[in-house]
XYZ file of C-alpha atoms in Angstrom:
414
model
C 121.593 121.053 104.280
C 120.982 117.822 106.184
C 120.463 114.539 104.297
C 117.073 114.089 106.004
C 115.703 117.475 104.992
C 116.809 117.037 101.309
C 115.434 113.543 101.209
C 112.082 114.588 102.831
C 111.628 117.318 100.265
C 112.516 114.980 97.365
C 110.149 112.365 98.818
C 107.465 115.085 98.854
C 108.173 115.871 95.146
C 107.874 112.173 94.303
C 104.654 112.012 96.265
C 103.208 114.880 94.267
C 104.316 113.336 90.871
C 102.637 110.005 91.637
C 99.549 111.626 93.090
C 99.132 113.611 89.935
C 99.668 110.430 87.799
C 97.031 108.517 89.730
C 94.440 111.211 88.824
C 95.109 110.501 85.226
C 95.580 106.722 85.043
C 91.941 105.835 85.999
C 90.548 108.685 83.831
C 92.510 107.663 80.757
C 91.403 104.063 81.031
C 87.817 104.890 81.683
C 87.639 107.346 78.761
C 89.276 104.875 76.404
C 86.848 102.158 77.429
C 83.995 104.643 76.891
C 85.236 105.670 73.474
C 86.509 102.423 71.876
C 86.032 99.589 74.403
C 88.678 97.552 76.213
C 89.208 95.435 73.019
C 91.042 98.411 71.544
C 93.703 98.463 74.297
C 96.326 96.219 72.529
C 96.335 98.591 69.490
C 96.645 101.634 71.702
C 99.508 100.020 73.649
C 101.306 99.530 70.360
C 100.916 103.214 69.582
C 101.974 104.117 73.105
C 105.196 102.069 72.848
C 106.150 103.799 69.674
C 105.361 107.185 71.042
C 107.316 106.565 74.196
C 110.425 105.437 72.313
C 110.310 108.642 70.278
C 109.507 110.823 73.331
C 112.446 109.403 75.324
C 114.861 109.811 72.487
C 113.783 113.487 72.045
C 113.770 114.047 75.788
C 117.318 112.815 76.226
C 118.502 115.055 73.402
C 116.855 118.117 74.930
C 118.346 117.261 78.362
C 121.849 117.135 76.891
C 121.467 120.761 75.502
C 119.734 122.308 78.537
C 120.046 122.092 82.287
C 117.967 119.431 83.919
C 116.029 122.004 86.191
C 115.157 124.060 83.235
C 113.823 121.098 81.371
C 111.744 120.014 84.318
C 110.209 123.465 84.709
C 109.486 123.755 81.036
C 107.938 120.287 80.771
C 105.758 121.055 83.781
C 104.464 124.086 81.984
C 103.946 121.994 78.861
C 102.002 119.325 80.718
C 99.797 121.892 82.458
C 98.901 123.386 79.075
C 98.200 119.922 77.585
C 96.002 118.916 80.486
C 93.918 122.118 80.118
C 93.705 121.455 76.401
C 92.492 117.836 76.862
C 89.922 119.006 79.371
C 88.536 121.417 76.825
C 88.380 118.709 74.236
C 86.827 116.339 76.697
C 83.691 118.640 76.731
C 82.808 116.763 73.466
C 84.825 113.592 73.863
C 85.701 111.522 70.746
C 87.465 108.158 70.269
C 90.528 110.008 68.870
C 90.744 112.265 71.896
C 90.560 109.186 74.262
C 93.366 107.468 72.383
C 95.549 110.568 72.352
C 94.883 111.192 76.077
C 95.814 107.608 77.052
C 99.081 107.845 75.142
C 99.752 111.282 76.691
C 99.252 109.836 80.230
C 101.805 107.122 79.466
C 104.224 109.827 78.292
C 103.410 111.945 81.309
C 104.236 109.140 83.730
C 107.483 108.181 82.163
C 108.804 111.764 81.691
C 107.992 112.991 85.136
C 109.418 109.918 86.868
C 112.531 110.028 84.628
C 112.930 113.715 85.461
C 112.521 113.112 89.176
C 115.348 110.395 89.278
C 117.444 112.653 87.133
C 117.150 115.389 89.724
C 117.657 112.958 92.613
C 120.685 111.353 90.988
C 122.170 114.820 90.578
C 121.515 115.770 94.133
C 123.258 112.842 96.023
C 126.702 111.440 96.014
C 126.750 107.760 95.447
C 126.950 106.825 99.003
C 124.162 109.165 100.005
C 121.962 107.744 97.235
C 122.307 104.262 98.687
C 121.311 105.555 102.153
C 118.368 107.655 101.130
C 116.792 106.263 97.946
C 114.574 103.757 99.808
C 113.142 106.600 101.838
C 112.676 108.896 98.835
C 111.038 106.068 96.844
C 108.515 105.541 99.622
C 107.032 108.995 98.788
C 105.994 107.591 95.363
C 104.281 104.608 96.965
C 102.374 106.814 99.299
C 101.472 109.040 96.325
C 99.836 106.066 94.702
C 97.695 105.400 97.740
C 96.740 109.125 98.099
C 96.291 109.731 94.494
C 93.973 106.881 93.802
C 92.074 107.545 96.997
C 91.699 111.223 96.202
C 90.388 110.500 92.689
C 87.840 107.992 93.955
C 86.597 110.533 96.571
C 86.323 113.394 94.114
C 84.315 111.274 91.618
C 82.044 109.679 94.211
C 81.506 112.566 96.621
C 81.757 115.780 94.653
C 80.245 117.089 91.349
C 83.533 116.609 89.584
C 83.405 114.025 86.655
C 86.200 112.007 85.014
C 87.448 114.742 82.743
C 87.875 117.104 85.689
C 90.590 114.869 87.050
C 92.733 116.427 84.278
C 92.507 119.798 86.080
C 93.223 118.204 89.399
C 96.348 116.644 87.916
C 97.281 120.051 86.460
C 97.008 121.607 89.912
C 99.460 118.947 91.347
C 101.886 119.607 88.399
C 101.711 123.256 89.283
C 102.742 122.328 92.853
C 105.575 120.230 91.364
C 106.722 123.157 89.308
C 106.733 125.520 92.303
C 108.485 123.058 94.600
C 111.197 122.272 91.952
C 111.873 125.985 91.456
C 112.022 126.604 95.152
C 114.411 123.679 96.024
C 116.650 124.615 93.143
C 116.842 128.242 94.415
C 117.713 126.838 97.876
C 120.530 124.779 96.436
C 119.066 121.419 97.272
C 119.567 120.089 93.780
C 123.319 120.587 93.878
C 125.892 118.211 95.265
C 129.573 118.188 95.960
C 131.660 117.314 92.943
C 132.408 113.625 92.465
C 134.125 111.745 89.591
C 132.287 112.007 86.386
C 130.305 108.923 85.329
C 131.795 106.945 82.549
C 128.506 105.351 81.608
C 126.915 105.983 78.277
C 123.274 106.679 77.551
C 121.087 103.800 76.381
C 120.829 103.218 72.691
C 118.865 100.916 70.634
C 121.989 98.723 70.059
C 122.367 98.020 73.752
C 120.985 94.554 73.190
C 124.444 93.583 71.791
C 126.012 94.348 75.147
C 123.487 92.214 76.905
C 123.862 89.338 74.399
C 127.579 89.189 75.084
C 127.159 88.040 78.635
C 125.074 84.875 79.627
C 124.225 86.404 82.994
C 122.842 89.548 81.443
C 120.879 87.524 78.905
C 119.156 85.661 81.784
C 118.418 88.908 83.659
C 116.967 90.579 80.602
C 114.937 87.410 79.735
C 113.432 87.269 83.227
C 112.576 90.947 83.335
C 111.278 91.184 79.822
C 109.146 88.032 80.158
C 107.372 89.738 83.034
C 106.867 92.770 80.940
C 105.339 90.751 78.102
C 102.960 88.934 80.330
C 101.728 92.143 82.159
C 99.688 93.480 79.197
C 97.787 90.174 79.054
C 96.789 90.487 82.726
C 95.984 94.240 82.268
C 93.788 93.394 79.265
C 91.745 90.777 81.055
C 91.369 92.945 84.225
C 90.070 95.926 82.079
C 87.679 93.796 80.175
C 86.117 92.729 83.443
C 86.093 96.367 84.626
C 84.309 97.306 81.423
C 81.539 94.752 81.897
C 81.234 95.268 85.645
C 81.033 99.156 85.477
C 79.341 100.175 82.171
C 78.761 103.788 83.512
C 81.827 106.055 83.238
C 81.953 107.724 86.570
C 81.365 104.506 88.444
C 84.169 102.889 86.434
C 86.556 105.820 87.141
C 85.888 105.684 90.874
C 86.352 101.896 90.926
C 89.628 102.095 89.064
C 90.896 104.961 91.287
C 90.032 102.985 94.462
C 91.676 99.922 93.082
C 94.932 101.794 92.235
C 94.978 103.203 95.801
C 94.577 99.727 97.294
C 97.186 98.326 94.940
C 99.723 100.973 96.089
C 98.881 100.181 99.695
C 99.434 96.442 99.274
C 102.783 97.276 97.557
C 103.870 99.342 100.662
C 102.861 96.407 102.909
C 104.710 93.806 100.936
C 107.718 96.091 100.709
C 107.885 96.708 104.457
C 106.900 93.424 105.800
C 107.154 90.461 103.339
C 110.218 91.628 101.310
C 112.708 91.773 104.073
C 111.452 88.473 105.604
C 111.565 86.551 102.392
C 114.928 87.925 101.062
C 116.723 87.554 104.434
C 115.084 84.278 105.429
C 114.398 82.347 102.260
C 116.738 83.922 99.757
C 116.696 85.734 96.512
C 115.459 82.777 94.419
C 112.307 82.634 96.520
C 111.871 86.361 96.231
C 112.130 86.086 92.502
C 109.819 83.102 92.178
C 106.965 84.553 94.287
C 105.672 86.749 91.436
C 105.380 84.206 88.587
C 103.987 81.580 91.000
C 101.439 84.053 92.382
C 100.457 85.301 88.931
C 100.005 81.701 87.715
C 97.760 80.834 90.734
C 95.704 84.027 90.443
C 95.283 83.482 86.655
C 94.139 79.855 87.180
C 91.510 81.262 89.656
C 90.401 83.865 87.167
C 90.027 81.280 84.438
C 87.736 79.265 86.762
C 85.703 82.396 87.838
C 86.223 85.285 85.386
C 84.764 87.935 87.727
C 85.844 91.135 89.379
C 87.463 89.798 92.505
C 89.651 87.176 90.841
C 90.579 89.756 88.178
C 91.626 92.178 90.869
C 93.745 89.580 92.689
C 95.400 88.664 89.355
C 96.216 92.314 88.689
C 97.636 92.735 92.185
C 99.739 89.610 91.793
C 101.299 91.415 88.774
C 101.744 95.077 89.634
C 101.653 94.811 93.473
C 104.544 92.395 93.588
C 106.348 94.024 90.681
C 106.549 97.267 92.630
C 107.791 95.650 95.795
C 109.468 92.235 96.390
C 110.296 91.557 92.695
C 111.993 95.050 92.391
C 114.096 94.421 95.482
C 115.128 90.918 94.345
C 115.978 92.331 90.853
C 118.319 94.881 92.315
C 120.202 92.131 94.272
C 120.832 90.359 90.910
C 122.671 93.401 89.602
C 125.212 93.368 92.443
C 127.688 90.963 90.910
C 127.906 92.981 87.733
C 130.631 95.576 87.168
C 128.969 99.025 87.808
C 129.419 100.593 84.330
C 128.214 97.391 82.602
C 125.245 97.223 85.005
C 124.298 100.797 84.307
C 124.338 100.274 80.514
C 122.438 97.086 80.656
C 119.739 98.561 82.994
C 119.473 101.627 80.726
C 118.654 99.523 77.580
C 116.252 97.271 79.551
C 114.352 100.146 81.114
C 114.265 102.449 78.122
C 113.809 100.053 75.179
C 113.364 96.533 76.284
C 110.305 97.168 78.475
C 108.540 99.051 75.554
C 109.503 96.436 72.959
C 108.227 93.462 75.093
C 105.038 95.260 76.103
C 104.427 95.741 72.360
C 105.003 91.955 71.844
C 102.523 91.230 74.614
C 99.974 93.437 72.771
C 100.584 91.478 69.628
C 99.883 88.238 71.456
C 96.605 89.675 72.722
C 95.603 90.612 69.212
C 96.355 87.228 67.868
C 94.768 85.217 70.608
C 91.575 87.213 70.789
C 91.225 87.189 66.997
C 91.324 83.259 67.159
C 88.850 83.091 70.089
C 85.459 82.046 69.003
C 83.620 84.557 71.283
C 85.951 87.406 70.552
C 86.779 87.661 74.264
C 89.451 85.071 74.836
C 89.677 85.091 78.673
C 90.475 81.393 78.894
C 92.830 81.486 75.852
C 94.881 84.354 77.311
C 94.937 82.610 80.658
C 96.641 79.645 79.117
C 99.222 81.953 77.533
C 99.865 83.639 80.924
C 100.331 80.258 82.593
C 102.746 79.098 79.878
C 104.630 82.455 80.170
C 104.888 82.181 83.938
C 106.244 78.554 83.621
C 108.953 79.802 81.246
C 109.678 82.734 83.509
C 110.104 80.569 86.552
C 112.506 78.210 84.589
C 114.551 81.214 83.516
C 114.678 82.424 87.086
C 116.046 79.051 88.238
C 118.804 79.248 85.678
C 119.456 82.826 86.598
C 119.853 81.968 90.252
C 122.301 79.243 89.387
C 124.380 81.759 87.428
C 124.027 84.249 90.243
C 125.447 81.755 92.789
C 128.330 80.915 90.404
C 129.220 84.513 89.995
C 129.009 85.372 93.599
C 131.089 82.364 94.547
C 133.712 83.380 92.008
C 133.902 86.887 93.388
C 134.349 85.547 97.002
C 137.110 82.985 95.993
C 140.101 85.305 96.143
C 139.439 86.180 99.819
C 138.853 82.592 100.946
C-alpha cells in the first residue's frame, strides 16, 4: 500500500475526529454557560483536569492489555452510547448534566486524539512518520474548519438545536468506527517490523527527569507557562460570549463559527507565516510571536472589553499555539537524545498540561474573588501581561541554551 494512500486515509480519519469534536465543543460551552454561567468555568476546569488524569491512567492500562484497534473500536461504541445518553438527558437539562457533559467532551477529545496518534505511530516506520505526519495532521486542521462551520450552519439554518449536535457528533464517531474497522481489515494499520522502542510511558514522577536537565526545565517552563495563561484568556473570552449572546442557540452558533475561523487562521499561519518566520527570522522569533501577540491582544481587550478584542485575544492564544508555536517547539526538541525527549514530552503532554491548566484555574478563582465587581477583566489582564513577560524571558534563556547545545553538537565535525 502506497504511503500517499495510507496517509490520505489517516488524514480522513483525523478529519472526522476533529469534525466530531467541533460539534461538541461549542455545545458543551454553551450548555455550561446556560446552566451555571461562565463564572463556574474555573471550577469545572479543575474537575476536568482531575478526570483527565484518571482517564488517561485507566486508558493506558487498558491499552497495554488489549490491542490498540480493539480499544479504539470499543471506545467509539462507548462514546456513541454516551452521546445518545447525554442527548436524552438534555431534554430536561440541569446544571449537573451541563458539567458532566463539559468534562465528557474534554475526555472525548483527549482520548480520540490519543488513539488516533497511537494508530498512526503504529502504522509508520520512523522515517515514514517524519515524511507524512505534517500531511496527516492537516486533516485535523481541516476538520476544525469543517466541524465548526457545520455546527454553525446546522444551528442557524435547520431546526436542530444545541443538544442535537450530540447526535451529529455520534454520527461522525460511527463513521470513525467504520473507517477504523475497514482500514484495519485492509492491513493499513500494520507496518514492517522495526526495533522496539525503549521509551517508557509517562508517569507522575516524570518531573524528576525534567528537573535533572536545565534545558528540559526551560522547555517545560515555557510550554507550561503558556498552558497556565491559556485558561485566563479562555475565561475572559467566554465571559464576553455570555454577555454578548444570552440566547443559547445564538451563542452556540457564534462559538461554532468562531472555532471554524480559528482553525482556518491556524491553517493559514501554518502554511504561510510559519515557514517564513522560522527560515528567515529564526526559532527565537517563532517562539516569541505568541507571547508578544497575546500581550498586545490582552492590552487591547483591557482597553475595550468587547467581543472583537476578546476574539483577537483568543486567536492569539489558540491560533498561534496550533501553528507557529507548535512548529518552533518541535525544533527545540531536536538537540535532545531521542529517548529522553520522548519521556520528557510524555510527562509534559500527559501530566504537566493538566496540572498547569488547573493552576491557571486557581488563579482565576483567586483574582475574580478579589475583584470588586466580581468580573475581574482588567485584573486578569494584568496577570496575563505579567505571565507573558515571564514567558518571553524564559524563551530568551531557552534560546541561549538551545544555541549552546546545538553548537556543542556541531563542534566535533568542525
